[in-house]
Short mmCIF file of C-alpha atoms and ligand atoms in Angstrom, two decimals:
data_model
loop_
_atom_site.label_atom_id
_atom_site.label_comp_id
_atom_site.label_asym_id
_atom_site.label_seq_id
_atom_site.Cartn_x
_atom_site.Cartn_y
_atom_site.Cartn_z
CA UNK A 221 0.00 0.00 0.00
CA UNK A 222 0.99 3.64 -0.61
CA UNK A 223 0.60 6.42 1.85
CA UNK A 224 1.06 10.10 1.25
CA UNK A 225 0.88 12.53 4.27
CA UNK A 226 1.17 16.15 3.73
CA UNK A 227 2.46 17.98 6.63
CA UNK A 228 3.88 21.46 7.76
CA UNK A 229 5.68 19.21 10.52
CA UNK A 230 7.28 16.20 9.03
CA UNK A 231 9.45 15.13 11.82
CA UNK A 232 6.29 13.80 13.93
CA UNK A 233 6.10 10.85 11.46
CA UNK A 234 9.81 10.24 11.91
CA UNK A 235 7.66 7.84 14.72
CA UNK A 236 6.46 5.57 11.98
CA UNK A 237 10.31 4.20 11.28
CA UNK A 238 10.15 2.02 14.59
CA UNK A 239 9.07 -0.83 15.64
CA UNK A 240 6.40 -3.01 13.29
CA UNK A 241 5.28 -0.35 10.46
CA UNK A 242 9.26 0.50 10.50
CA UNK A 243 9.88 -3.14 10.09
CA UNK A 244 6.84 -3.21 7.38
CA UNK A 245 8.30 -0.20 5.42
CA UNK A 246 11.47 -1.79 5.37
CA UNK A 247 9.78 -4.58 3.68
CA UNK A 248 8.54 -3.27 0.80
CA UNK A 249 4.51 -3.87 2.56
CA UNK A 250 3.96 -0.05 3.16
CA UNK A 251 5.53 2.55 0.89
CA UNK A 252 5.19 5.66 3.24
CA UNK A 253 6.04 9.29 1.97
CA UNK A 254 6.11 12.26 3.40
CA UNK A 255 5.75 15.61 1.89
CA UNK A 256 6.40 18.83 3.36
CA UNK A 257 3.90 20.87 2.52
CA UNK A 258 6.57 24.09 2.63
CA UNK A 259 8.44 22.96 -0.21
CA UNK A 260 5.22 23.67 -2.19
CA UNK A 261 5.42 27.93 -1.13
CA UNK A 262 6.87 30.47 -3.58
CA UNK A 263 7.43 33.17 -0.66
CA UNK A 264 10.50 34.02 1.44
CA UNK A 265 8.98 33.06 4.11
CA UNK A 266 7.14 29.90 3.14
CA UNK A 267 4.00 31.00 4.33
CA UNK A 268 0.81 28.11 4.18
CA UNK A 269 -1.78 30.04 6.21
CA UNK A 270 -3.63 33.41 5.86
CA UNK A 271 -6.45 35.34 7.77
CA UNK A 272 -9.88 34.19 7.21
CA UNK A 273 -12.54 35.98 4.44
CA UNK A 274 -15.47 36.82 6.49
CA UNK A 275 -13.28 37.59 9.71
CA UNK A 276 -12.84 35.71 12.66
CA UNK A 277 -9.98 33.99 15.17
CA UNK A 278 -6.99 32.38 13.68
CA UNK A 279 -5.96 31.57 10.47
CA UNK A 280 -6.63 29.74 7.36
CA UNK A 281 -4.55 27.52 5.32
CA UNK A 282 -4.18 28.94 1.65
CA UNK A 283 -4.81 27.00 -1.31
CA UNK A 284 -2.07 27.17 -2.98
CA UNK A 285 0.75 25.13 -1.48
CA UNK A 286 -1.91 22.12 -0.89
CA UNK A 287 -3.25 22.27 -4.84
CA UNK A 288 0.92 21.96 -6.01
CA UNK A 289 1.01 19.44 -3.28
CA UNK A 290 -2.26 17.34 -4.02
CA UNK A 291 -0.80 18.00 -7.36
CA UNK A 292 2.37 16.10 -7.35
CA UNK A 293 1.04 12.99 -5.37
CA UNK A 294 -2.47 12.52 -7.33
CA UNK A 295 -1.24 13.87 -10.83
CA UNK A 296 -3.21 16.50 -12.93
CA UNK A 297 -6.12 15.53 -14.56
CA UNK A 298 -6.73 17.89 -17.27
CA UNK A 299 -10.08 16.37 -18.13
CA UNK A 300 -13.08 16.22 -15.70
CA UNK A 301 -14.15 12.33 -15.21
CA UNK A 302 -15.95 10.88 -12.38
CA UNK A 303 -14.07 9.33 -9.94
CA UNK A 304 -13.75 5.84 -9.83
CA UNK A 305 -13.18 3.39 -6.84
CA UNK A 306 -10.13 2.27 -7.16
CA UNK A 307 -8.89 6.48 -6.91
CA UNK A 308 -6.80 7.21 -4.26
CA UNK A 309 -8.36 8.09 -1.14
CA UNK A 310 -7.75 11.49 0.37
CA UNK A 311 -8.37 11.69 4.30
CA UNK A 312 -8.26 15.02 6.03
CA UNK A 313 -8.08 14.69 9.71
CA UNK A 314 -10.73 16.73 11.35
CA UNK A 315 -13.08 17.29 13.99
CA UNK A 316 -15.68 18.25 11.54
CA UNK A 317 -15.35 14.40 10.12
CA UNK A 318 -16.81 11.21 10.37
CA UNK A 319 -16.04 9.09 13.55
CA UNK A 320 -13.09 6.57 12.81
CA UNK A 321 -13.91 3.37 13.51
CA UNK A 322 -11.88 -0.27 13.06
CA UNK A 323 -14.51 -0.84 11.00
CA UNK A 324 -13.42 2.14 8.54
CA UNK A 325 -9.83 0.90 9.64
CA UNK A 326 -10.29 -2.16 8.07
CA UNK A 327 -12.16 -0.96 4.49
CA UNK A 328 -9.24 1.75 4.43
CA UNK A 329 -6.69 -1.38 4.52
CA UNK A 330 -8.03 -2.93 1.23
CA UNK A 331 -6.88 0.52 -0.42
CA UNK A 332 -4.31 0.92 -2.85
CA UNK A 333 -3.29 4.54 -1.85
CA UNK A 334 -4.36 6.51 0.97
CA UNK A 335 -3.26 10.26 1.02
CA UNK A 336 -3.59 12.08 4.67
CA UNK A 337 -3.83 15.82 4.09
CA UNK A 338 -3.01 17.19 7.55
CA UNK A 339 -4.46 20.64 8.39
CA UNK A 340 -2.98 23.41 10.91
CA UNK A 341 -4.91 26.38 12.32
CA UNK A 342 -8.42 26.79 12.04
CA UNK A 343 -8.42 25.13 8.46
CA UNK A 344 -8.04 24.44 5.31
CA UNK A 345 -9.69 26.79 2.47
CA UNK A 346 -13.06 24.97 1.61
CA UNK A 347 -12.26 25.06 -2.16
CA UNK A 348 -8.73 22.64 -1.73
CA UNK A 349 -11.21 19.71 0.01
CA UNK A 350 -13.68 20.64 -3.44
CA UNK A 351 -10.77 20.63 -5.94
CA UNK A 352 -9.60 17.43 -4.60
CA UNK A 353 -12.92 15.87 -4.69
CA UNK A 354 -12.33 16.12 -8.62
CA UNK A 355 -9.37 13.18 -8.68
CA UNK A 356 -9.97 11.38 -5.40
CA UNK A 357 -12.47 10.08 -3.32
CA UNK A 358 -12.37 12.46 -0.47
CA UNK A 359 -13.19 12.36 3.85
CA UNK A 360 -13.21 14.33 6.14
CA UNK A 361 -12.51 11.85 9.35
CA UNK A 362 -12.22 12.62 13.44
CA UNK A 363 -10.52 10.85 15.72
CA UNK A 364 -13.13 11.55 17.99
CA UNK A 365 -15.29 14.19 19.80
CA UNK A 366 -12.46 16.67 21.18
CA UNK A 367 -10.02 18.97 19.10
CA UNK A 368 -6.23 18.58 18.50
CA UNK A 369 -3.96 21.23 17.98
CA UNK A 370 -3.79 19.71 13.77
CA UNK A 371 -4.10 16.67 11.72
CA UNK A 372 -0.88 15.27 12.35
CA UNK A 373 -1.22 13.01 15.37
CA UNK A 374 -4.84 11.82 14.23
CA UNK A 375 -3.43 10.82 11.19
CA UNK A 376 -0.73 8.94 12.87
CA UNK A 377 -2.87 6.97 14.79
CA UNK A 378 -5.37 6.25 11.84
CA UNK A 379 -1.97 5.12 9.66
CA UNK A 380 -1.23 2.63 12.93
CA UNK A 381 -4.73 1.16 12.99
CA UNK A 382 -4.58 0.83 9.10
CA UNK A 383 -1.45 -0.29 8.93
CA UNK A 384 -1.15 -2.90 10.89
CA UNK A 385 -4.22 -4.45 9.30
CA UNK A 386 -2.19 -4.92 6.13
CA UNK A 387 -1.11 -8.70 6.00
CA UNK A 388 2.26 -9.62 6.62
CA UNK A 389 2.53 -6.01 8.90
CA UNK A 390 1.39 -8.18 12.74
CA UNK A 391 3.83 -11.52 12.50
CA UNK A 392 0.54 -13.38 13.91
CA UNK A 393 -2.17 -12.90 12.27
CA UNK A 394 -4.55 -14.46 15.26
CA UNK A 395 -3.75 -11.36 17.40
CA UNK A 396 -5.73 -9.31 15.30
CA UNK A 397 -9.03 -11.40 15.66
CA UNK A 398 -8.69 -11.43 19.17
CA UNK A 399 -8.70 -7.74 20.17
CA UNK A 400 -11.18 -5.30 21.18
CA UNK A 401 -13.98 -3.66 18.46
CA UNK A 402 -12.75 -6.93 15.80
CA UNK A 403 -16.22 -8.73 16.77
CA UNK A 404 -17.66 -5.70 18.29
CA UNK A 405 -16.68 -5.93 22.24
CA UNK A 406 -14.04 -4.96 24.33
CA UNK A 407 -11.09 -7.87 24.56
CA UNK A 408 -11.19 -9.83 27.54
CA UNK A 409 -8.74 -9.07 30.17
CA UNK A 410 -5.06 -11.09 30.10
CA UNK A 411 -2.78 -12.51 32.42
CA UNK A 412 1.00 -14.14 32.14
CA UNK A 413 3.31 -15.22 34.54
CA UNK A 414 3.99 -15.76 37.67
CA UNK A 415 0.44 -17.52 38.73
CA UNK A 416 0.33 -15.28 41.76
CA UNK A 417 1.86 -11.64 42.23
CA UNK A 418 1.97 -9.43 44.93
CA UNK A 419 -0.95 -11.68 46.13
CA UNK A 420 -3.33 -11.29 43.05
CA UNK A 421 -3.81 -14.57 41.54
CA UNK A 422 -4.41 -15.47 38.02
CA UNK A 423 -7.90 -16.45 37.76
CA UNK A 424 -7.80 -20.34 38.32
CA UNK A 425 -9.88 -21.16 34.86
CA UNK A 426 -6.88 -20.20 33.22
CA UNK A 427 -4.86 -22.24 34.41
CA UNK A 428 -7.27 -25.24 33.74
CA UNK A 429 -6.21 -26.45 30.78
CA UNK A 430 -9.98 -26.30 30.02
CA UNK A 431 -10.05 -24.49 26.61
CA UNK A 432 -14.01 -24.81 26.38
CA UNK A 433 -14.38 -23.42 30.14
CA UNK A 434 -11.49 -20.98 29.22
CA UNK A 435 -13.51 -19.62 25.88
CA UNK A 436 -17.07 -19.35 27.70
CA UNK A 437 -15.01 -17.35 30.76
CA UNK A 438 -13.16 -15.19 28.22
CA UNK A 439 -16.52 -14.51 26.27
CA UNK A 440 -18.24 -13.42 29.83
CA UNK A 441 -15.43 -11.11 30.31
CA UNK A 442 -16.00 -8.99 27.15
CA UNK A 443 -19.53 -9.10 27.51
CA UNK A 444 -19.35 -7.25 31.06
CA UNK A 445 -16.54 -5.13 30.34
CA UNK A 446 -18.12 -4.02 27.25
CA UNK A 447 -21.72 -3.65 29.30
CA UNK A 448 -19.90 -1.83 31.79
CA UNK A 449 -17.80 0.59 30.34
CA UNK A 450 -19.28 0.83 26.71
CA UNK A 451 -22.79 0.16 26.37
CA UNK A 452 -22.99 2.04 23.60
CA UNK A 453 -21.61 -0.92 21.82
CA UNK A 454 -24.08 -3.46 22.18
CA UNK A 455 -26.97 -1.29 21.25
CA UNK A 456 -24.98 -0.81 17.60
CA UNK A 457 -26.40 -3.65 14.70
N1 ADE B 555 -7.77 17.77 14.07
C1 ADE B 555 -8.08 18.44 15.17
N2 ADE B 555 -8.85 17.70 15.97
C2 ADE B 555 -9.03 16.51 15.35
C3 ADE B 555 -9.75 15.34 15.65
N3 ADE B 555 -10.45 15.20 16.77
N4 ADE B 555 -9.71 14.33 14.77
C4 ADE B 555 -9.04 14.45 13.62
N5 ADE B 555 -8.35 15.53 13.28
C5 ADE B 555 -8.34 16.56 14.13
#
């Protein structure tokens, strides 16, 4: 998979040369790239935001630098066609978006290239998210209900849960079925050596040998974790 993210601050994704997405980007499995969107101003002082038409607090981010950027990554299409799904995918962290969800996660991991436009300030000029819409299929996605200073560290976390979705990215592929939100509850609480610490002891069903007992316990432990702490969840079809 390819993945573009367009950033004023590239050095926060120097995070995603560690550890497995490192490992997969060393492999060939994810070809990552990111573009400063700076190298894309004309000015002296590379400026990428402006104050906002129709007044108001903060600033804007001008058009300019992210067409020549959305540019270079997507290509030019000089003739209006509809947009087709296998386009790239353009995803603008915001709090204005849709809700990201493992479920979106996984759809997003089928993808061929995923481009993360992240925004600074109080936004990016309306017509850049329009223009785009002409050669991609465009969202706007949240992390969730509260506000981050940009895009930057929403996108990293959506590139994580994407990522490591990709085959061959988690050396054991079991690991993924058995986590929280993959069949819709929380994950069941885990335990590992020694059998008793500090006086807590491992429940005793786990150490039974009894995977049918072990199962049902593990299933009653998602089901009142998730009842307890998100019952939001099991009210979802
Ligand atoms: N940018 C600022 N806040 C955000 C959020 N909650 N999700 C995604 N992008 C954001």
């Amino acid at each position: 998979m390819r993945i573009d993210i367009v950033t004023i601050f590239p050095a926060i994704f120097d995070a995603l040369d560690i550890s497995l997405l490192g490992k997969a980007r060393q492999n060939g499995i994810i070809d990552l790239r990111v573009t400063d969107l700076r190298t894309y101003t004309h000015d002296r002082h590379r400026t990428v935001d402006d104050t906002p038409y129709g007044g108001g607090a903060g600033m804007v981010m001008k058009p300019e630098p992210w067409g020549e950027a959305l540019d270079a990554i997507l290509g030019v299409q000089d003739v209006q066609s509809a947009v087709l799904d296998g386009d790239p995918v353009v995803i603008f962290p915001s709090p204005a978006g849709e809700v990201f969800t493992q479920r979106m996660a996984r759809h997003l991991a089928e993808e061929e290239h995923l481009v993360f436009g992240c925004g600074r300030y109080e936004g990016i000029d309306q017509r850049v998210f329009d223009d785009a819409h002409s050669r991609a299929r465009v969202r706007l996605v949240s992390l969730g209900d509260y506000v981050l200073n940009g895009g930057e560290v929403a996108a990293l976390a959506m590139v994580e849960a994407i990522a490591r979705l990709i085959p061959g990215v988690v050396g054991n592929p079991q690991s993924l079925v058995e986590e929280s939100h993959e069949d819709g509850l929380l994950e069941y609480p885990s335990y590992t050596k020694p059998p008793v610490w500090r006086g807590r002891e491992v429940p005793s069903v786990l150490l039974s040998g009894n995977h049918g007992a072990i199962a049902a316990w593990r299933r009653e432990q998602q089901l009142e974790r998730t009842r307890r702490v998100r019952p939001d969840l099991l009210s979802e079809d």
